[in-house]
Structure formats: C-alpha cells, structure tokens
Amino acid sequence: MEIDRPHLGVAADPKALAQAGARLWVDVARAALEERGVFHVALAGGTTPAALHRAVAEQSDLDAAWHRTHAWFGDERAVPPTDRRSNYHMAQETLFEPVPLPATQIHRMEAEDPDLGAAADRYERALRAARGNGAGPPVLDLLWLGLGEDGHTASLFPGSPALAVHDRAVVPVEGGPPDTPRRLSLTLPVLSAARRVFFVVSGANKADAVAAALEFAPGAALDSLPPAARVRPAPGRLLWLVDEAAASRLKRTPRAHAAGFTPRS
Ligand code: 6PG
C-alpha cells in the first residue's frame, strides 16, 4: 500500500518557520473549538519549539481560545520542572507565562518522580480521562513533534524498546542522551492517533535526518525506519514544517514555501 506522503512546507528561515507554525496553530485551534468546543495540543520538547511558542503567544487570534485549550507534552526529561533541561520549563518561559492558559489546563509530565513507571501511569490516566478513545490510543487535536539528528522524535530513540509498545499511551524511557538519559514519552500509537501531527524542524544539522525520515524507499519495513518515520497518522494529517536549511538534503519531496505556504503532498 502506497504510504500517504506527508505534506511538506518549507519556510525560508527559522523566523518564517515559527510564524508559519503559529498560523497553523491558529487554524487548527479554531477548527477544533468550532467542532468540539475544546482544543487539546501536545507540545514538542527540545529547543526548536521555543521560537514557535513565542510566535504563538503573539497571535491575538487565539485570545478567545486559551480558556478552552489544554496543553499536554509529547515527552519530558527526568529532571525537576525548574531545571533548564525540562521541556515544561521551556514551555513555561516561552508560552505559558505570556498567554492566559489556565494552570489547571497545563498537564505536566511528572518525570522528576524517581518512580518513572508510576509517573507514566498517572499521565496515561489523565490523558485517557481527557481524551479517552475506549481501549484505543487517546486522541489529541494537534501534536507538535521535533526531530533529533538520529531520527528520534518525542523520546522514542532508535532501537528503543519503547518503539514496540502499543498497549500503553505513556512509557518510561531509558537510554536518552547522556545529559538526560531517563525520560517519559508518549508512544507511537498516540503520536499516530492525533488529528493533526506537525513536525517542526530547523537547521542544517537536521537535514540528513529529515531526508531519512521523508525519503525512505517505498515498501521499506517499518522497523527499518527512523522513529520519526514511524509516526503514521491518517492520510492528510501529517505535516513536516521545516526551514530551508533542514530541507537541504531532500531530493524528491514536493514542497511549498511558507510565504505562500499551502500544505501539499
Ligand atoms: C526532547 C524532545 C526531542 C526533540 C528533538 C529535537 O525532549 O529532546 O522532545 O524529541 O524534539 O531532540 O530537539 P531540538 O529542537 O533541541 O533540536
């Protein structure tokens, strides 16, 4: 079965990337609020989302949306929320502080808990209570994901046993990078169940990983692909939003530029 090619949008530079991402956030939030009266978005970790969050915080079109928005996390490092390595800490500085999102609607992963399994269970219960889908994976309205140079996304690293977990929504992860080896992560079924999945990737250092994630051989076995390439939402729901530097190794994927950005396969 031909894999539904993801949409690719290319922005000229990191600033344009953040602006394009912020406008897409507005569009998806508005649609979710119109259809369901609530908007559940999961944030990516790392450093790339900071510029996106700041651009989102400037979107006055979202002023009426924050009181009906819930923020979740795709993953978290096993550090205190006050630690600069924490994804929550980054989101708090760049998004939660400048916007009127109710604290009760910010769902932090308590990855500082020495018992990561218990913390994963708590997060799974909260996510299922809010976005339950029967026995299936909880459904987010919008999921932001980053991409590591090794092709990881969220805290699903190449070769990790977490990649094979399909009966849980949240798992503890060992084997992350040396400065934050222990993590919590949403699992692939949850990443692929989201109504919209947007990868946001910037920088020449990610160009090889973007090409590997987007231009693998058709028919390649799923478990031979980098983790980011295994995120498979329903057709038409996956968008890779990258800047020119991160797109520089792509050879055959059609693209649209963010200026007149219209997602297309
Ligand atoms: C994390 C992430 C991870 C991140 C990529 C890209 O907690 O590290 O969620 O998947 O998105 O490693 O990170 P940068 O944006 O810092 O390059």
Tab-separated table of C-alpha atoms and ligand atoms in Angstrom:
chain	number	residue	atom	x	y	z
A	1	MET	CA	0.000	0.000	0.000
A	2	GLU	CA	1.494	3.322	-1.038
A	3	ILE	CA	2.319	5.286	2.085
A	4	ASP	CA	0.399	8.526	2.120
A	5	ARG	CA	3.151	11.029	1.530
A	6	PRO	CA	3.220	13.639	4.311
A	7	HIS	CA	2.711	17.259	3.423
A	8	LEU	CA	5.894	19.301	3.417
A	9	GLY	CA	6.050	23.047	3.999
A	10	VAL	CA	9.379	24.822	3.693
A	11	ALA	CA	9.997	28.167	5.337
A	12	ALA	CA	12.899	30.406	4.321
A	13	ASP	CA	14.451	30.597	7.784
A	14	PRO	CA	13.762	29.887	11.491
A	15	LYS	CA	11.741	33.093	11.926
A	16	ALA	CA	9.476	32.308	8.971
A	17	LEU	CA	9.180	28.745	10.264
A	18	ALA	CA	7.942	29.953	13.639
A	19	GLN	CA	5.465	32.343	12.015
A	20	ALA	CA	4.115	29.652	9.667
A	21	GLY	CA	3.774	27.249	12.596
A	22	ALA	CA	1.936	29.831	14.668
A	23	ARG	CA	-0.576	30.496	11.891
A	24	LEU	CA	-1.185	26.761	11.520
A	25	TRP	CA	-1.719	26.507	15.288
A	26	VAL	CA	-4.397	29.218	14.997
A	27	ASP	CA	-6.114	27.408	12.113
A	28	VAL	CA	-6.178	24.036	13.877
A	29	ALA	CA	-7.238	25.529	17.218
A	30	ARG	CA	-10.125	27.418	15.610
A	31	ALA	CA	-11.340	24.301	13.797
A	32	ALA	CA	-11.164	22.196	16.975
A	33	LEU	CA	-13.027	24.808	19.020
A	34	GLU	CA	-15.686	25.176	16.337
A	35	GLU	CA	-16.202	21.424	16.050
A	36	ARG	CA	-15.738	20.298	19.670
A	37	GLY	CA	-15.522	23.362	21.878
A	38	VAL	CA	-12.114	22.346	23.244
A	39	PHE	CA	-8.564	22.155	21.867
A	40	HIS	CA	-6.031	19.631	23.133
A	41	VAL	CA	-2.483	20.284	21.904
A	42	ALA	CA	0.692	18.396	22.817
A	43	LEU	CA	3.977	20.280	22.762
A	44	ALA	CA	7.305	19.152	21.403
A	45	GLY	CA	10.398	19.322	23.564
A	46	GLY	CA	13.944	20.440	22.919
A	47	THR	CA	14.927	23.909	21.763
A	48	THR	CA	13.251	24.347	18.352
A	49	PRO	CA	9.730	24.912	19.729
A	50	ALA	CA	10.792	27.995	21.733
A	51	ALA	CA	10.558	30.311	18.696
A	52	LEU	CA	7.267	28.705	17.669
A	53	HIS	CA	5.821	29.188	21.159
A	54	ARG	CA	6.844	32.860	21.203
A	55	ALA	CA	5.177	33.359	17.800
A	56	VAL	CA	2.034	31.586	19.051
A	57	ALA	CA	1.959	33.777	22.160
A	58	GLU	CA	1.784	36.810	19.862
A	59	GLN	CA	-1.302	35.517	17.973
A	60	SER	CA	-4.155	37.730	19.142
A	61	ASP	CA	-6.476	35.447	17.147
A	62	LEU	CA	-6.003	32.946	19.985
A	63	ASP	CA	-7.052	35.322	22.776
A	64	ALA	CA	-10.503	33.715	22.954
A	65	ALA	CA	-9.086	30.208	22.614
A	66	TRP	CA	-6.805	29.826	25.633
A	67	HIS	CA	-9.568	29.278	28.199
A	68	ARG	CA	-10.687	26.256	26.141
A	69	THR	CA	-7.196	24.937	25.410
A	70	HIS	CA	-5.402	22.081	27.168
A	71	ALA	CA	-1.617	21.733	26.816
A	72	TRP	CA	-0.003	18.290	27.040
A	73	PHE	CA	3.556	17.105	26.446
A	74	GLY	CA	4.931	14.601	23.969
A	75	ASP	CA	7.777	13.801	26.309
A	76	GLU	CA	9.769	15.049	29.268
A	77	ARG	CA	13.224	14.637	30.719
A	78	ALA	CA	13.630	13.122	34.212
A	79	VAL	CA	14.608	16.444	35.780
A	80	PRO	CA	12.733	18.892	38.047
A	81	PRO	CA	10.364	21.321	36.281
A	82	THR	CA	12.634	24.154	37.383
A	83	ASP	CA	15.592	22.637	35.540
A	84	ARG	CA	16.540	24.381	32.287
A	85	ARG	CA	16.636	20.958	30.591
A	86	SER	CA	12.947	20.429	31.328
A	87	ASN	CA	10.540	20.680	28.383
A	88	TYR	CA	7.951	22.059	30.784
A	89	HIS	CA	10.415	24.761	31.853
A	90	MET	CA	10.951	25.785	28.209
A	91	ALA	CA	7.205	25.846	27.529
A	92	GLN	CA	6.528	27.797	30.719
A	93	GLU	CA	9.017	30.518	29.737
A	94	THR	CA	8.043	30.777	26.065
A	95	LEU	CA	4.302	30.081	26.105
A	96	PHE	CA	2.549	29.554	29.443
A	97	GLU	CA	3.790	32.779	31.030
A	98	PRO	CA	2.723	35.116	28.180
A	99	VAL	CA	-0.714	33.586	27.487
A	100	PRO	CA	-3.842	33.226	29.690
A	101	LEU	CA	-3.866	29.411	29.641
A	102	PRO	CA	-5.391	28.238	32.951
A	103	ALA	CA	-2.835	26.377	35.098
A	104	THR	CA	-5.371	23.566	35.574
A	105	GLN	CA	-5.255	23.033	31.806
A	106	ILE	CA	-1.499	22.577	31.649
A	107	HIS	CA	-0.796	18.864	32.004
A	108	ARG	CA	2.813	18.434	33.050
A	109	MET	CA	4.593	15.073	32.922
A	110	GLU	CA	6.000	14.482	36.436
A	111	ALA	CA	9.216	12.958	35.131
A	112	GLU	CA	11.133	14.092	38.202
A	113	ASP	CA	9.412	11.236	40.083
A	114	PRO	CA	12.070	8.595	40.858
A	115	ASP	CA	9.355	6.042	40.071
A	116	LEU	CA	9.020	6.838	36.340
A	117	GLY	CA	6.596	3.943	35.869
A	118	ALA	CA	4.181	5.444	38.377
A	119	ALA	CA	4.549	8.864	36.733
A	120	ALA	CA	3.817	7.307	33.330
A	121	ASP	CA	0.696	5.626	34.743
A	122	ARG	CA	-0.548	8.905	36.226
A	123	TYR	CA	-0.067	10.740	32.944
A	124	GLU	CA	-1.760	7.985	30.995
A	125	ARG	CA	-4.769	8.095	33.337
A	126	ALA	CA	-5.047	11.875	32.962
A	127	LEU	CA	-4.694	11.718	29.180
A	128	ARG	CA	-7.253	8.933	28.837
A	129	ALA	CA	-9.659	10.742	31.188
A	130	ALA	CA	-9.460	13.804	28.957
A	131	ARG	CA	-9.057	12.252	25.509
A	132	GLY	CA	-10.197	8.717	26.024
A	133	ASN	CA	-10.863	6.638	22.975
A	134	GLY	CA	-12.159	3.441	24.557
A	135	ALA	CA	-9.344	0.897	24.576
A	136	GLY	CA	-7.669	2.795	21.738
A	137	PRO	CA	-4.993	5.483	21.978
A	138	PRO	CA	-6.089	8.886	23.341
A	139	VAL	CA	-6.724	11.385	20.524
A	140	LEU	CA	-5.057	14.795	20.585
A	141	ASP	CA	-6.262	17.566	18.299
A	142	LEU	CA	-2.753	18.714	17.465
A	143	LEU	CA	0.591	17.121	18.217
A	144	TRP	CA	3.850	19.004	17.712
A	145	LEU	CA	6.965	16.892	17.289
A	146	GLY	CA	10.652	17.660	16.914
A	147	LEU	CA	13.312	15.585	15.221
A	148	GLY	CA	16.682	14.538	16.579
A	149	GLU	CA	19.750	14.153	14.364
A	150	ASP	CA	19.461	10.395	14.920
A	151	GLY	CA	15.846	10.377	13.711
A	152	HIS	CA	14.255	10.213	17.166
A	153	THR	CA	11.079	12.046	17.962
A	154	ALA	CA	9.497	12.698	21.351
A	155	SER	CA	11.707	10.416	23.466
A	156	LEU	CA	11.474	7.469	21.104
A	157	PHE	CA	15.088	6.771	20.226
A	158	PRO	CA	16.387	4.357	17.545
A	159	GLY	CA	16.476	0.807	18.898
A	160	SER	CA	14.461	1.689	21.999
A	161	PRO	CA	12.083	-0.978	23.363
A	162	ALA	CA	9.575	1.889	23.739
A	163	LEU	CA	9.100	1.794	19.956
A	164	ALA	CA	7.459	-1.618	20.287
A	165	VAL	CA	4.982	-0.572	22.995
A	166	HIS	CA	1.477	-0.484	21.546
A	167	ASP	CA	-0.706	-1.178	24.578
A	168	ARG	CA	0.283	1.875	26.579
A	169	ALA	CA	-0.033	5.610	25.901
A	170	VAL	CA	2.886	6.747	28.079
A	171	VAL	CA	6.102	4.908	28.902
A	172	PRO	CA	9.281	5.431	30.892
A	173	VAL	CA	12.375	5.545	28.666
A	174	GLU	CA	15.990	4.804	29.495
A	175	GLY	CA	18.850	5.393	27.065
A	176	GLY	CA	18.301	9.011	26.152
A	177	PRO	CA	21.254	11.353	25.583
A	178	PRO	CA	23.888	11.481	28.351
A	179	ASP	CA	22.637	14.681	29.987
A	180	THR	CA	19.032	13.434	30.253
A	181	PRO	CA	19.013	9.662	29.776
A	182	ARG	CA	15.757	8.973	31.642
A	183	ARG	CA	12.536	10.236	30.115
A	184	LEU	CA	8.791	9.875	29.817
A	185	SER	CA	7.325	9.652	26.316
A	186	LEU	CA	4.038	9.230	24.529
A	187	THR	CA	4.097	6.032	22.487
A	188	LEU	CA	3.808	5.628	18.708
A	189	PRO	CA	0.093	4.714	18.770
A	190	VAL	CA	-0.702	8.022	20.493
A	191	LEU	CA	1.557	10.011	18.166
A	192	SER	CA	-0.163	8.423	15.153
A	193	ALA	CA	-3.702	8.830	16.541
A	194	ALA	CA	-3.590	12.634	16.671
A	195	ARG	CA	-5.937	14.514	14.392
A	196	ARG	CA	-3.056	16.642	13.150
A	197	VAL	CA	0.674	15.913	13.539
A	198	PHE	CA	3.144	18.697	12.783
A	199	PHE	CA	6.877	18.123	12.826
A	200	VAL	CA	8.780	21.382	13.249
A	201	VAL	CA	12.442	21.124	12.263
A	202	SER	CA	15.116	23.763	11.809
A	203	GLY	CA	18.795	23.792	10.888
A	204	ALA	CA	21.299	22.192	8.537
A	205	ASN	CA	22.281	19.744	11.277
A	206	LYS	CA	18.877	18.082	10.847
A	207	ALA	CA	18.988	17.869	7.018
A	208	ASP	CA	20.154	14.245	6.892
A	209	ALA	CA	17.571	13.180	9.471
A	210	VAL	CA	14.789	14.965	7.556
A	211	ALA	CA	15.802	13.249	4.313
A	212	ALA	CA	15.967	9.856	6.057
A	213	ALA	CA	12.552	10.373	7.596
A	214	LEU	CA	10.872	11.583	4.385
A	215	GLU	CA	12.653	9.883	1.500
A	216	PHE	CA	12.952	6.256	2.534
A	217	ALA	CA	12.422	3.541	-0.100
A	218	PRO	CA	8.741	2.790	-0.697
A	219	GLY	CA	7.932	-0.578	0.844
A	220	ALA	CA	10.744	-0.227	3.418
A	221	ALA	CA	9.942	-2.280	6.515
A	222	LEU	CA	8.585	-0.048	9.255
A	223	ASP	CA	11.098	-1.262	11.833
A	224	SER	CA	13.943	-0.359	9.482
A	225	LEU	CA	12.908	3.295	9.543
A	226	PRO	CA	13.949	6.025	11.960
A	227	PRO	CA	11.408	6.556	14.779
A	228	ALA	CA	10.128	9.810	13.253
A	229	ALA	CA	9.203	7.958	10.042
A	230	ARG	CA	7.062	5.528	12.040
A	231	VAL	CA	4.615	8.234	13.086
A	232	ARG	CA	1.729	7.426	10.744
A	233	PRO	CA	-1.460	9.442	11.302
A	234	ALA	CA	-4.395	9.023	8.951
A	235	PRO	CA	-3.841	10.334	5.403
A	236	GLY	CA	-3.631	14.095	5.103
A	237	ARG	CA	-2.969	14.667	8.798
A	238	LEU	CA	0.825	14.767	8.785
A	239	LEU	CA	2.787	17.899	8.012
A	240	TRP	CA	6.520	18.426	8.075
A	241	LEU	CA	7.222	22.099	8.634
A	242	VAL	CA	10.923	22.728	8.057
A	243	ASP	CA	13.219	25.594	7.142
A	244	GLU	CA	15.401	25.662	4.013
A	245	ALA	CA	18.475	24.509	5.913
A	246	ALA	CA	16.712	21.438	7.281
A	247	ALA	CA	15.209	20.716	3.825
A	248	SER	CA	18.550	20.992	2.034
A	249	ARG	CA	19.100	17.247	1.597
A	250	LEU	CA	15.644	16.489	0.216
A	251	LYS	CA	15.740	15.367	-3.412
A	252	ARG	CA	12.283	14.306	-4.457
A	253	THR	CA	9.727	15.520	-1.951
A	254	PRO	CA	7.462	18.235	-3.389
A	255	ARG	CA	7.460	21.338	-1.247
A	256	ALA	CA	5.650	24.577	-0.689
A	257	HIS	CA	7.356	27.658	0.684
A	258	ALA	CA	5.927	29.180	3.836
A	259	ALA	CA	5.433	32.582	2.214
A	260	GLY	CA	2.604	31.172	0.135
A	261	PHE	CA	2.533	28.110	2.312
A	262	THR	CA	-0.177	25.668	1.349
A	263	PRO	CA	0.446	22.179	2.659
A	264	ARG	CA	0.510	19.691	-0.192
A	265	SER	CA	1.952	16.252	-0.618
B	1	6PG	C1	13.297	16.187	23.703
B	1	6PG	C2	12.420	16.133	22.519
B	1	6PG	C3	13.095	15.700	21.283
B	1	6PG	C4	13.406	16.952	20.490
B	1	6PG	C5	14.469	16.682	19.456
B	1	6PG	C6	14.895	17.983	18.758
B	1	6PG	O1	12.782	16.224	24.824
B	1	6PG	O2	14.512	16.221	23.497
B	1	6PG	O3	11.182	16.103	22.608
B	1	6PG	O4	12.353	14.812	20.517
B	1	6PG	O5	12.215	17.398	19.850
B	1	6PG	O6	15.585	16.117	20.132
B	1	6PG	O7	15.447	18.823	19.731
B	1	6PG	P1	15.972	20.291	19.335
B	1	6PG	O8	14.771	21.096	18.962
B	1	6PG	O9	16.618	20.810	20.598
B	1	6PG	O10	16.934	20.133	18.197
